[in-house]
mmCIF file of C-alpha atoms in Angstrom:
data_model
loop_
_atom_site.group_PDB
_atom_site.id
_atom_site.type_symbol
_atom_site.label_atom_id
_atom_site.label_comp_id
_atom_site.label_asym_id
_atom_site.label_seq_id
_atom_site.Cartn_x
_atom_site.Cartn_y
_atom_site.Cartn_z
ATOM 1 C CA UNK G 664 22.036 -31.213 241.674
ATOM 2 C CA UNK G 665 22.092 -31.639 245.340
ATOM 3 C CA UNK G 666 24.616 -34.903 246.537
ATOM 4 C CA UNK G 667 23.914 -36.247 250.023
ATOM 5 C CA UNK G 668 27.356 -37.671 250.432
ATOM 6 C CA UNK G 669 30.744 -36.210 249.626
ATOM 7 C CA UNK G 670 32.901 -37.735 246.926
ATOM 8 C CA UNK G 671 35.512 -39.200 249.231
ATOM 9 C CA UNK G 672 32.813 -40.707 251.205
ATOM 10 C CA UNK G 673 32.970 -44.592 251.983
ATOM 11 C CA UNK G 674 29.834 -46.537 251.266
ATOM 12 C CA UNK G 675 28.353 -48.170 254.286
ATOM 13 C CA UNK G 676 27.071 -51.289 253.492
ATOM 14 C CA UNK G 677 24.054 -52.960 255.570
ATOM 15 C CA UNK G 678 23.057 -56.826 254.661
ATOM 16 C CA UNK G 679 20.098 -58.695 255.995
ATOM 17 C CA UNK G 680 18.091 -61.968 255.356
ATOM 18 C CA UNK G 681 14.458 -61.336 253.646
ATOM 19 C CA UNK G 682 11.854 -63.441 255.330
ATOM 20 C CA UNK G 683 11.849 -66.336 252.668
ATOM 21 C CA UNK G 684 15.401 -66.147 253.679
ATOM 22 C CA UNK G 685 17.209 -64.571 250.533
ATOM 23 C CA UNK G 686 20.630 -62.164 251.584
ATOM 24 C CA UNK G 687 19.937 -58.338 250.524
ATOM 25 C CA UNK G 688 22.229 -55.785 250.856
ATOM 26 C CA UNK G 689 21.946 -52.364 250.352
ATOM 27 C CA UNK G 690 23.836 -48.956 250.489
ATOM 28 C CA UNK G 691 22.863 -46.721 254.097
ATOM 29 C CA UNK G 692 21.482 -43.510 252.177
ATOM 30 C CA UNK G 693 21.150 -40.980 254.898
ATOM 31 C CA UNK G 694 23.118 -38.164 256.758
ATOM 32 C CA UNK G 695 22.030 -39.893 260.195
ATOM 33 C CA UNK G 696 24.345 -42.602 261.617
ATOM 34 C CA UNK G 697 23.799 -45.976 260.054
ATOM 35 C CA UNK G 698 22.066 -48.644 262.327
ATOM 36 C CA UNK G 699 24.216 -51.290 263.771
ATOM 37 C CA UNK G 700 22.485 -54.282 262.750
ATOM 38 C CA UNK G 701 19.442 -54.459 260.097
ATOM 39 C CA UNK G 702 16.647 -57.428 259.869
ATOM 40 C CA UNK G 703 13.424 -58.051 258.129
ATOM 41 C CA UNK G 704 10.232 -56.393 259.672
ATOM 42 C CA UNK G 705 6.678 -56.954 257.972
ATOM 43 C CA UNK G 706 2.858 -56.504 259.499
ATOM 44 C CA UNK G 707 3.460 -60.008 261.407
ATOM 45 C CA UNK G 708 6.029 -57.928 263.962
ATOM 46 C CA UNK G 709 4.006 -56.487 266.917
ATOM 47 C CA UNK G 710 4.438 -52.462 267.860
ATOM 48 C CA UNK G 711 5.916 -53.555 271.098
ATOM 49 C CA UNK G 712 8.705 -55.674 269.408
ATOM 50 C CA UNK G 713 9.791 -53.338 267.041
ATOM 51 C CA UNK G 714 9.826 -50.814 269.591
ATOM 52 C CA UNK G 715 12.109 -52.567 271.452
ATOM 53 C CA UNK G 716 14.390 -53.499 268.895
ATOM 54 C CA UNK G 717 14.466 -49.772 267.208
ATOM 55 C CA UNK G 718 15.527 -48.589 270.870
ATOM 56 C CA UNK G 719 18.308 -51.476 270.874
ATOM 57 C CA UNK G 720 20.109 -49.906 267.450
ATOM 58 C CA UNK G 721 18.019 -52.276 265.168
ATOM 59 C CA UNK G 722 17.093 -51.440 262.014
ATOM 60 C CA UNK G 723 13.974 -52.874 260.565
ATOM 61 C CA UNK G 724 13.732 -53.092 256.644
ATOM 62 C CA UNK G 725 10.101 -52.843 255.986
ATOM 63 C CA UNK G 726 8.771 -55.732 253.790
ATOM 64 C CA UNK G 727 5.004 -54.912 253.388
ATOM 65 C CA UNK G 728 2.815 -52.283 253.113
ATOM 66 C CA UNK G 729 4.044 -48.993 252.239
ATOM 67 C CA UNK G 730 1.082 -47.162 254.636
ATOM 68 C CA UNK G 731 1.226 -49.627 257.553
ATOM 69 C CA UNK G 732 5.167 -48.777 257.496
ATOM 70 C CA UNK G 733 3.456 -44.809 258.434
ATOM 71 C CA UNK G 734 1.862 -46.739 260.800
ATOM 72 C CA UNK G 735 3.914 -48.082 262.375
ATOM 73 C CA UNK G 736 6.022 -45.032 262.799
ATOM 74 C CA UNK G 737 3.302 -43.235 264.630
ATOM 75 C CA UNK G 738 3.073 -46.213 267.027
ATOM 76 C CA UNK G 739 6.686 -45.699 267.895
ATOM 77 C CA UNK G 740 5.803 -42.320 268.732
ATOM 78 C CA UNK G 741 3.286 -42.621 270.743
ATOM 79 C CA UNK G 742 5.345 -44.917 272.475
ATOM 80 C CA UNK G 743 8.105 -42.440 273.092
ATOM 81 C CA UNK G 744 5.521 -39.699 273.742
ATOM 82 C CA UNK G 745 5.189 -41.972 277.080
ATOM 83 C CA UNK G 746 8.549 -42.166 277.771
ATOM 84 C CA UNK G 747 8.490 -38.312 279.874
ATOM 85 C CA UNK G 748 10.953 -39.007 282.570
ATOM 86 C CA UNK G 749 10.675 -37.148 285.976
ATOM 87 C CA UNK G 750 9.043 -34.051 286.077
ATOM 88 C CA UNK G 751 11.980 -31.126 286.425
ATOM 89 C CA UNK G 752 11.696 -27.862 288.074
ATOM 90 C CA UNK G 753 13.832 -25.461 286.319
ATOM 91 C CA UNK G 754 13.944 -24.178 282.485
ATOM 92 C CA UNK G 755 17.465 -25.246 281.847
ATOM 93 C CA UNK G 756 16.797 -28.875 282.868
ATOM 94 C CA UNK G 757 13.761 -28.572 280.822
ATOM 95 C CA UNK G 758 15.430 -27.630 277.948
ATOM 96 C CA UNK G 759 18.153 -30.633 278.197
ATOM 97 C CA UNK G 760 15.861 -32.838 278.678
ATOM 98 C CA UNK G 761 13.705 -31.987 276.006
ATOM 99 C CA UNK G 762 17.365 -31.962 273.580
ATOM 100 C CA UNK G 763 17.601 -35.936 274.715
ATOM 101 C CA UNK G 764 14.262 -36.551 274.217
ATOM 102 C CA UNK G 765 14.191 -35.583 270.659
ATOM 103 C CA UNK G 766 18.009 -37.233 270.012
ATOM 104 C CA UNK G 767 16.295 -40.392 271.473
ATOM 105 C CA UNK G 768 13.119 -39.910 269.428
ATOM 106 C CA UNK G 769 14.954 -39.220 266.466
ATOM 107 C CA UNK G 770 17.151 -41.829 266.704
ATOM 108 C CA UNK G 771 14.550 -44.409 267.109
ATOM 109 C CA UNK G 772 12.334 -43.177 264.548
ATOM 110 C CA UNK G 773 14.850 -43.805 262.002
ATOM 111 C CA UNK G 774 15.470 -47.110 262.638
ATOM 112 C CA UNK G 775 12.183 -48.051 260.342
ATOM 113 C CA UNK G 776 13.590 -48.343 257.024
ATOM 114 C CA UNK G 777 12.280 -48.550 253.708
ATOM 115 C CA UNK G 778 14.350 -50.391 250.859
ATOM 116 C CA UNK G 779 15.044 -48.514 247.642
ATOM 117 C CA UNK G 780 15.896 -49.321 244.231
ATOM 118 C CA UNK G 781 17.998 -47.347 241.924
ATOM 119 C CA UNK G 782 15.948 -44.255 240.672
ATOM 120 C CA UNK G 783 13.886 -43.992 244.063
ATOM 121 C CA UNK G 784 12.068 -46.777 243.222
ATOM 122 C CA UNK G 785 10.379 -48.229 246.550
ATOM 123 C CA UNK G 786 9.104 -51.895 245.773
ATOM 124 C CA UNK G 787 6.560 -51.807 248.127
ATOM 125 C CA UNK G 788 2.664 -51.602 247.706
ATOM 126 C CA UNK G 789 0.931 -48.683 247.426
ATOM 127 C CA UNK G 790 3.950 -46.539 247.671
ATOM 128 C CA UNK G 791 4.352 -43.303 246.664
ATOM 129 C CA UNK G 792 6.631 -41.846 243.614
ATOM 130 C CA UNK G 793 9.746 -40.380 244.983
ATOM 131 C CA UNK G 794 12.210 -39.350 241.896
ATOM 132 C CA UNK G 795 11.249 -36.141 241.866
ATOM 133 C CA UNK G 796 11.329 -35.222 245.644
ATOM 134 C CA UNK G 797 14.272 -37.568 246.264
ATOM 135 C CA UNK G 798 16.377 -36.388 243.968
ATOM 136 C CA UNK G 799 15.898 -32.845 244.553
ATOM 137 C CA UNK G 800 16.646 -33.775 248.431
ATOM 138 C CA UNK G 801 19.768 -36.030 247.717
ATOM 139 C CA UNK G 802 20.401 -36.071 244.124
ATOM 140 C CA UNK G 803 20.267 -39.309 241.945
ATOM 141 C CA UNK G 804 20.261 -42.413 243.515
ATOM 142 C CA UNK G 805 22.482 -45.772 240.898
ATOM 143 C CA UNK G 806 22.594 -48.546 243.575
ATOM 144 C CA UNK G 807 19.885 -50.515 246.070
ATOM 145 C CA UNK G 808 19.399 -48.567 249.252
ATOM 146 C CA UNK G 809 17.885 -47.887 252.738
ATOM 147 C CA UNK G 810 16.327 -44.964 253.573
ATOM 148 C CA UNK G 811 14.786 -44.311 256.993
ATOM 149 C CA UNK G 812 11.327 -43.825 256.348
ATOM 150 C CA UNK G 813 11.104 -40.490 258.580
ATOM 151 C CA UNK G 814 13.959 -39.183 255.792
ATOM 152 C CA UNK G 815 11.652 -40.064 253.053
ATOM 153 C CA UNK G 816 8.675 -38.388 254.632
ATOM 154 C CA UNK G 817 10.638 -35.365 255.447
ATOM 155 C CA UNK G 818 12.113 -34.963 251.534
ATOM 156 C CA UNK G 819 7.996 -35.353 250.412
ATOM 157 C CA UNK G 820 6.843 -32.623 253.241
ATOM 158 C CA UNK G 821 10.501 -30.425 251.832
ATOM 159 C CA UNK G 822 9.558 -30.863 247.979
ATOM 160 C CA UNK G 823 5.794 -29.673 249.174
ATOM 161 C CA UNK G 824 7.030 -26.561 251.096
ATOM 162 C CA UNK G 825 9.591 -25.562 248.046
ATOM 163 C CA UNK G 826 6.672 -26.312 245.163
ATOM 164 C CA UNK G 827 3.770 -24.199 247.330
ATOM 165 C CA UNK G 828 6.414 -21.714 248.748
ATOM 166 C CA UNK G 829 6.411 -19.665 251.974
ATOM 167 C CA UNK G 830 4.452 -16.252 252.107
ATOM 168 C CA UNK G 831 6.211 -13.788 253.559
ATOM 169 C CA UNK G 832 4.348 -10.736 254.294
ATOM 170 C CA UNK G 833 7.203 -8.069 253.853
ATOM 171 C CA UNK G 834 8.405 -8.953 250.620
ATOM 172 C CA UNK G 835 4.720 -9.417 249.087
ATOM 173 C CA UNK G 836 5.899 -12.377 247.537
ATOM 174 C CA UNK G 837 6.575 -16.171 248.203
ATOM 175 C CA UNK G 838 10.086 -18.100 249.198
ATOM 176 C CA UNK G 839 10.729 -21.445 248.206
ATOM 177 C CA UNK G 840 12.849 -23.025 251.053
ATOM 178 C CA UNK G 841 15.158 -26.604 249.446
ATOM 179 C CA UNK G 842 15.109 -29.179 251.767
ATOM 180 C CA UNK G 843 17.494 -28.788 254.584
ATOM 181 C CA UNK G 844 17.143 -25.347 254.326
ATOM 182 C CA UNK G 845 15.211 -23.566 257.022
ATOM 183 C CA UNK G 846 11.912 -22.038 256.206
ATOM 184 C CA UNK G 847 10.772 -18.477 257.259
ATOM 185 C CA UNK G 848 7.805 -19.236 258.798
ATOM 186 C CA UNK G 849 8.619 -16.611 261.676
ATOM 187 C CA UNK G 850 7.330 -13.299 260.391
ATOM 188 C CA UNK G 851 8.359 -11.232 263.505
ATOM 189 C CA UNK G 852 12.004 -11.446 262.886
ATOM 190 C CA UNK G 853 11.733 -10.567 258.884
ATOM 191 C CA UNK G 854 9.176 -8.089 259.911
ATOM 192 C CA UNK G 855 12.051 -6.292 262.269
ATOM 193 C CA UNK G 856 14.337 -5.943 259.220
ATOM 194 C CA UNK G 857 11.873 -4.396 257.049
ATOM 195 C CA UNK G 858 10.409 -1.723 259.618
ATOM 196 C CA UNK G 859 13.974 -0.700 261.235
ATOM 197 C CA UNK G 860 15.586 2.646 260.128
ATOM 198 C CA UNK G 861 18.339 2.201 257.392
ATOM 199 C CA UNK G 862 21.467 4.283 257.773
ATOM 200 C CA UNK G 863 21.915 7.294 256.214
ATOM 201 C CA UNK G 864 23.409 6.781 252.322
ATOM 202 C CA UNK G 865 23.333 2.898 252.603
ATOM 203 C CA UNK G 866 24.252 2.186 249.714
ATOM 204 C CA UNK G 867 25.688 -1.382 249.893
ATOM 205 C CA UNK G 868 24.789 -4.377 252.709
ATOM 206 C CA UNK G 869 25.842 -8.299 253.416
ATOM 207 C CA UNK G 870 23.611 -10.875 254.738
ATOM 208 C CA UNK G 871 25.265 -13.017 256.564
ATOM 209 C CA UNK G 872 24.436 -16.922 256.605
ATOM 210 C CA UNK G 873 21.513 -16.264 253.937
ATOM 211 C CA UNK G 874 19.936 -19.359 254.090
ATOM 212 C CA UNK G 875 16.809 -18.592 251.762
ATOM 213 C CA UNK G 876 17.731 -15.499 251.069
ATOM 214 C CA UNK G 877 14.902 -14.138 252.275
ATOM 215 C CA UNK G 878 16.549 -11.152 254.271
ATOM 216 C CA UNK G 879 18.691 -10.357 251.508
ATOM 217 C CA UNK G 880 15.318 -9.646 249.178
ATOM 218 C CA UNK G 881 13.753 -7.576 252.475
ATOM 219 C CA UNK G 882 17.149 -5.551 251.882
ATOM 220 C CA UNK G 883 16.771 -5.389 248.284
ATOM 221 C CA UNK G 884 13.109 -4.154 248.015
ATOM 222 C CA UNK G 885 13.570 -1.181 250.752
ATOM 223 C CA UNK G 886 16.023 0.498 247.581
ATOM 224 C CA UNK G 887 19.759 -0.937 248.855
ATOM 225 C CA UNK G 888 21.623 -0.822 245.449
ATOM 226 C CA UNK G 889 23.691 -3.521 246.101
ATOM 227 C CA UNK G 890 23.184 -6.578 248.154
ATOM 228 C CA UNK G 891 25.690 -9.550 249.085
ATOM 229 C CA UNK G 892 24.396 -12.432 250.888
ATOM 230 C CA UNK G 893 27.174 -15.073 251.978
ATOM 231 C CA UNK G 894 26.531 -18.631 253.205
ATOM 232 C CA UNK G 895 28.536 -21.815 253.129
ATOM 233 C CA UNK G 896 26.280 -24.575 253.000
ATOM 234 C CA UNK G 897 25.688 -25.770 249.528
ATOM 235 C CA UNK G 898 21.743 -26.446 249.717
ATOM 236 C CA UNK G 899 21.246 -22.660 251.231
ATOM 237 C CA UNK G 900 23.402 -21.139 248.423
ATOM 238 C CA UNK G 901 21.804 -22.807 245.731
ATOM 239 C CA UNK G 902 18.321 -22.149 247.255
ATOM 240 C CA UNK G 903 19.265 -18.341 247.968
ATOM 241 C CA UNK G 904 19.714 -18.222 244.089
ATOM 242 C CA UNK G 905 16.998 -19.430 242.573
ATOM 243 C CA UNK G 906 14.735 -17.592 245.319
ATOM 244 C CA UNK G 907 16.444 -14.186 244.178
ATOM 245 C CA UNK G 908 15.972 -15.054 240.666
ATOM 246 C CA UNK G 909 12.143 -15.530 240.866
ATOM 247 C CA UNK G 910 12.121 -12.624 242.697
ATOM 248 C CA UNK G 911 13.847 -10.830 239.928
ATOM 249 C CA UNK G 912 16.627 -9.295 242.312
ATOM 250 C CA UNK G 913 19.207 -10.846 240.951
ATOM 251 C CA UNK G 914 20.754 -7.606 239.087
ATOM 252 C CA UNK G 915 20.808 -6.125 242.881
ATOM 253 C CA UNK G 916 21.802 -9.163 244.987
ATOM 254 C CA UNK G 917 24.276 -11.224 244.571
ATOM 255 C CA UNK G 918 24.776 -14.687 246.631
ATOM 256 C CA UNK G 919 28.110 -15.755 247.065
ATOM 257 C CA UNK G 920 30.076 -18.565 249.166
ATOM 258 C CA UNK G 921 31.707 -17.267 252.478
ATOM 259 C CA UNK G 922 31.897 -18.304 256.045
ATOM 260 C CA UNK G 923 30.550 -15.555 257.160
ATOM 261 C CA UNK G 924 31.676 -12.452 255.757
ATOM 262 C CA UNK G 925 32.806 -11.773 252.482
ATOM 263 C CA UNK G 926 35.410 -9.556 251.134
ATOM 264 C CA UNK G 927 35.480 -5.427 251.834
ATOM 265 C CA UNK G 928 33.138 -3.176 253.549
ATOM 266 C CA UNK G 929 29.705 -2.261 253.484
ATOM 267 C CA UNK G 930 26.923 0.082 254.784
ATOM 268 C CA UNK G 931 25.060 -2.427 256.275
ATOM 269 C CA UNK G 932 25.530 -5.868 257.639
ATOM 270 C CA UNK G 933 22.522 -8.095 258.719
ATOM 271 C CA UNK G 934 23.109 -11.443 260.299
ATOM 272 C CA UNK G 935 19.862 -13.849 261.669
ATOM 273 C CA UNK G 936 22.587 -16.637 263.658
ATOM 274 C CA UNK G 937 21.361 -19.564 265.022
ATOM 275 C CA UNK G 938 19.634 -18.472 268.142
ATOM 276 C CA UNK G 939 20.371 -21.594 270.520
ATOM 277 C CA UNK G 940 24.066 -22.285 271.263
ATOM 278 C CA UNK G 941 24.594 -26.107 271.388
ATOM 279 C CA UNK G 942 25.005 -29.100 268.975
ATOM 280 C CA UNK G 943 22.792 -29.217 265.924
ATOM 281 C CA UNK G 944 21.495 -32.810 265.230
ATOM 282 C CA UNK G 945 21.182 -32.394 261.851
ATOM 283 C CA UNK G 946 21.245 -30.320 258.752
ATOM 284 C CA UNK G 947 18.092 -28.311 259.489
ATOM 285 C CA UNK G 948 19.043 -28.229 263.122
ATOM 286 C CA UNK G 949 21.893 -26.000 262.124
ATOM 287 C CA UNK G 950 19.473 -22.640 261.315
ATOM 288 C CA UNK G 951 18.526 -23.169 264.852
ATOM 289 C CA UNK G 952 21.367 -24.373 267.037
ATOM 290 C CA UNK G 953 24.892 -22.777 267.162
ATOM 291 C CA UNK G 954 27.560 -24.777 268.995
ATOM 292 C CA UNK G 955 29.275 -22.753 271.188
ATOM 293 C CA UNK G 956 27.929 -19.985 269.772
ATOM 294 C CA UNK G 957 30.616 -19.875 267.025
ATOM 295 C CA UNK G 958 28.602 -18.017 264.411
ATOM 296 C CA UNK G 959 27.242 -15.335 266.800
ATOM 297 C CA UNK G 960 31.084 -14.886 268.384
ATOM 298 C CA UNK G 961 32.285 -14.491 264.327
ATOM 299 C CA UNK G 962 29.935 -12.518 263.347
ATOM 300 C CA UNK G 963 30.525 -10.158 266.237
ATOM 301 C CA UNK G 964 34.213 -10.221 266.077
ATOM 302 C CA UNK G 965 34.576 -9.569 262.611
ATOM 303 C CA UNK G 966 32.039 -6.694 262.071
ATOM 304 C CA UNK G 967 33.417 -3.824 262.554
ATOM 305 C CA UNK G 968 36.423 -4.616 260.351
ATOM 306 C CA UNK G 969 33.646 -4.982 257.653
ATOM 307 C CA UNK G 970 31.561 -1.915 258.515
ATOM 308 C CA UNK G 971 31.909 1.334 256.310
ATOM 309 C CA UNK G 972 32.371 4.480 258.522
ATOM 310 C CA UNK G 973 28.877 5.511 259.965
ATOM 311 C CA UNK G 974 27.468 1.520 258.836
ATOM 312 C CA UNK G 975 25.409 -0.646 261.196
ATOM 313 C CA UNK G 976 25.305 -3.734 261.907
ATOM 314 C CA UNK G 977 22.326 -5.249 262.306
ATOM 315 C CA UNK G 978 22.078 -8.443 264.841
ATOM 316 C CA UNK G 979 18.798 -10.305 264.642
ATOM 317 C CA UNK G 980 18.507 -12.430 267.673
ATOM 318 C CA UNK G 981 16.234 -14.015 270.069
ATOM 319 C CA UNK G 982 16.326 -14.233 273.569
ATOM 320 C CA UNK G 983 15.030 -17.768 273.866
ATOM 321 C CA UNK G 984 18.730 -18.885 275.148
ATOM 322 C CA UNK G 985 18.552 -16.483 278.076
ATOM 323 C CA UNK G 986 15.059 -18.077 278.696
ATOM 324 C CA UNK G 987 16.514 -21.120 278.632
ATOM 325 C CA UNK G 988 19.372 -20.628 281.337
ATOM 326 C CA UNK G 989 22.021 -21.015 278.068
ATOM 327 C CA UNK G 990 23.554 -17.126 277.852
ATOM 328 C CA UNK G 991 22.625 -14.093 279.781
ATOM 329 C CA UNK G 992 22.296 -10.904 278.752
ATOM 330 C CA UNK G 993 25.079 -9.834 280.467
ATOM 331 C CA UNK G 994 27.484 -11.949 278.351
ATOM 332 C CA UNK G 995 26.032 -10.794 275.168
ATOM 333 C CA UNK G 996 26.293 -7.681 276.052
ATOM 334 C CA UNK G 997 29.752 -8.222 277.184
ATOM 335 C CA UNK G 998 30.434 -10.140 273.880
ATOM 336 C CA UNK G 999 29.385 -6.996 271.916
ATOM 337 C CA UNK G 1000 31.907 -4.642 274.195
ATOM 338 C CA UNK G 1001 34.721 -6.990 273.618
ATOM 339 C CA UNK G 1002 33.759 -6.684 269.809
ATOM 340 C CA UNK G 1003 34.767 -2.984 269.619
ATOM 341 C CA UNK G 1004 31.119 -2.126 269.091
ATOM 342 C CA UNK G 1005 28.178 -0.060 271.157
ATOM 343 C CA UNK G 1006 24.492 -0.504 271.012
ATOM 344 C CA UNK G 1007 22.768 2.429 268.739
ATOM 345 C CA UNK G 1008 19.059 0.750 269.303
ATOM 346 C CA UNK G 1009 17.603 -2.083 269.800
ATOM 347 C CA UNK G 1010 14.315 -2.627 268.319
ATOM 348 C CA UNK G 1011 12.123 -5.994 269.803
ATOM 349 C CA UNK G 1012 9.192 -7.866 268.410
ATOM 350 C CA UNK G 1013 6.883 -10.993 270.325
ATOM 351 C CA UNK G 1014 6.055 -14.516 269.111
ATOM 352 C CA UNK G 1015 3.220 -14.666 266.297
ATOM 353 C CA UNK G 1016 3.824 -18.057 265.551
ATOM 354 C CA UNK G 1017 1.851 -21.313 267.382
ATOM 355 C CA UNK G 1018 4.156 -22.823 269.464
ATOM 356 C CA UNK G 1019 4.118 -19.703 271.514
ATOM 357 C CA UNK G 1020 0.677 -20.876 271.978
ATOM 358 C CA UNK G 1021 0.891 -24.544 272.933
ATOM 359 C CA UNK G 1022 0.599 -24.414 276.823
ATOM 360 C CA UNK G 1023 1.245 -28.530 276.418
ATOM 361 C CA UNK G 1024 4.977 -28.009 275.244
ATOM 362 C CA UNK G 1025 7.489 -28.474 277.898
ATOM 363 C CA UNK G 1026 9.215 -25.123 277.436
ATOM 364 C CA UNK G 1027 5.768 -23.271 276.772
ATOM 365 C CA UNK G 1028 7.047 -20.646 279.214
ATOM 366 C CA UNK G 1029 9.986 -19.576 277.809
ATOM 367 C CA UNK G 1030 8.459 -19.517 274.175
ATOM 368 C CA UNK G 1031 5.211 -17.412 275.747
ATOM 369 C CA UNK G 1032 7.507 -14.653 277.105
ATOM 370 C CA UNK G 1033 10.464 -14.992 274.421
ATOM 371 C CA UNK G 1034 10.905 -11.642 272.450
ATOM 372 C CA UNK G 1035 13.138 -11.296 269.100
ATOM 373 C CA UNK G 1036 15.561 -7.851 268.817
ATOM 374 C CA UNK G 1037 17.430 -6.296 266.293
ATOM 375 C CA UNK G 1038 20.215 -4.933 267.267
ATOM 376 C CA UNK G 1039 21.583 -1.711 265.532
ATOM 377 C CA UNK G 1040 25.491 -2.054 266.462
ATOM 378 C CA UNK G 1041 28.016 0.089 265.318
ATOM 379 C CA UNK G 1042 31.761 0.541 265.818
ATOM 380 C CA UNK G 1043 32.262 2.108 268.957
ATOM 381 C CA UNK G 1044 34.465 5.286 269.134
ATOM 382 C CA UNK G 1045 38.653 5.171 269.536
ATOM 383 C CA UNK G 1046 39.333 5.633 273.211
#
């Protein structure tokens, strides 16, 4: 069972007068910094106010209605929707200030909070049951606590996605993504590692940072006798292995804990890094951001150690950070070099998926012209 805080953690503690005027307190049950201060908020407190308090540090502990608590979230976001700044001219400053504008969304989002009671019990009317996609989210809950309501909503849209699954087109076959584990909604990248030519006699490959293990099944089902997928986040390891069991791979791949590589050599080595270098804002954000590019650098650095003679490594990687002034070419190229290791092919896919699409998104046009490669690496030759 999943545990959202670590064993040695120390409880933080929130307190805060109901409106009859009765002391509460309550255990901060979230992976986002607590608020500094917490008060009562029911249907009597205008949009405007509790804007303004949310975007002070405030935290408002809902008292009424479970649905006009939703409603009042999407108030606050409209709210922030307004809040656009100066228009800016070039695609890196559009792509920082998009970064604070979802840290500032974010943060005052989840300063509407809803008070729980042990067993995810949420004493509110007409409120939803919550045990079961709670505690699959966080594991059990023993003690009165707050929740930010945009947590709660995201651990009911998580337990949806991992009870309907994702179809992915390659395998045939659905993945069930665990919350804080990132879906693969993206088909173009999966669809690049089932299409590109395997090296002659692979007979064993890693997947590196498995997440759902969806690439490691792609491996499995093209006829690789043995795969090893590595990951060291908790929620991804336990989601890669129950994905590979209902897919019945399980005799062929095996998921294991590892930052990044695990031990020997193999064939083939397939790794799907964060594509953005820069600081992930929360658990999910990690699939997408990589601070200072640490997993691509590792990944490179330690491959060709790892490679059998004649293997590949397989790089699957977006160019959205060149798009977005963060890394040129030239330096990943350069990384690669510096790695010991030369290009065999590169094989490149475009965007499928809707955001691609949506000429109203601030960095529509790096996503419209953003192309995802696989790169076949190898070790590069003595001298």
């Amino acid at each position: 069972m999943p545990s959202l805080f670590a064993a040695d953690d120390v409880p933080v503690m929130l307190t805060w007068q109901s409106a009859d005027g009765q002391p509460h307190d309550a255990r901060w049950w979230s992976a986002s910094p607590a608020p500094r201060r917490v008060q009562a908020a029911d249907d009597t407190m205008t949009a405007d106010a509790a804007f303004r308090l949310a975007s002070e540090g405030t935290g408002l502990v809902w008292q009424s209605d479970y649905h006009n608590a939703r409603q009042l979230l999407q108030a606050l976001g409209r709210r922030l929707d307004k809040r656009r700044g100066a228009p800016v001219t070039t695609m890196p400053d559009a792509f920082h200030r998009q970064r604070q504008l979802q840290v500032q969304r974010a943060r005052t989002l989840g300063m509407v909070l809803i008070p729980v009671q042990p067993g995810y019990v949420v004493p509110l009317r007409r409120a939803p049951q919550l045990v079961e996609a709670a505690t699959q989210a966080w594991g059990p809950l023993a003690e009165p606590a707050l929740i930010p309501l945009r947590d709660l909503l995201g651990a009911i849209g998580a337990f949806e996605w991992r009870r309907n699954g994702v179809a992915v087109p390659a395998l045939g076959a659905k993945v069930h993504p665990h919350y804080g584990v990132f879906a693969p909604t993206r088909a173009e990248y999966i669809d690049l590692l089932a299409q590109a030519p395997l090296p002659p006699q692979t007979r064993k490959a890693f997947d590196i940072g498995t997440g759902t293990g969806v690439l490691a099944a792609v491996l499995a089902r093209r006829g690789i006798g043995e795969v090893v997928a590595t990951d060291n986040h908790p929620a991804a390891l336990a989601c890669a292995r129950e994905n590979i069991a209902h897919l019945k791979l399980a005799k062929t791949v095996r998921v294991v804990e590892a930052d990044l590589f695990p031990e020997g050599m193999a064939d083939l080595i397939v790794c799907n890094p964060p594509w953005v270098p820069g600081k992930a804002g929360s658990a999910l954000d990690s699939a997408v951001y990589d601070p200072d590019g640490r997993m691509l650098a590792g990944f490179l650095r330690g491959l060709a150690a790892h490679l059998s003679p004649q293997g590949e490594g397989w790089l699957v990687l977006s160019d959205i950070a060149e798009r977005f002034g963060l890394r040129t070419r030239e330096q990943l190229l350069a990384q690669i070099a510096e790695a010991g290791l030369t290009v065999r092919a590169r094989l490149d896919a475009r965007p499928s998926h809707g955001r691609a699409r949506d000429a109203t998104d601030p960095l529509h046009a790096a996503r419209a012209a953003e192309v995802t490669s696989l790169w076949r690496l190898a070790a590069a030759s003595p001298g």
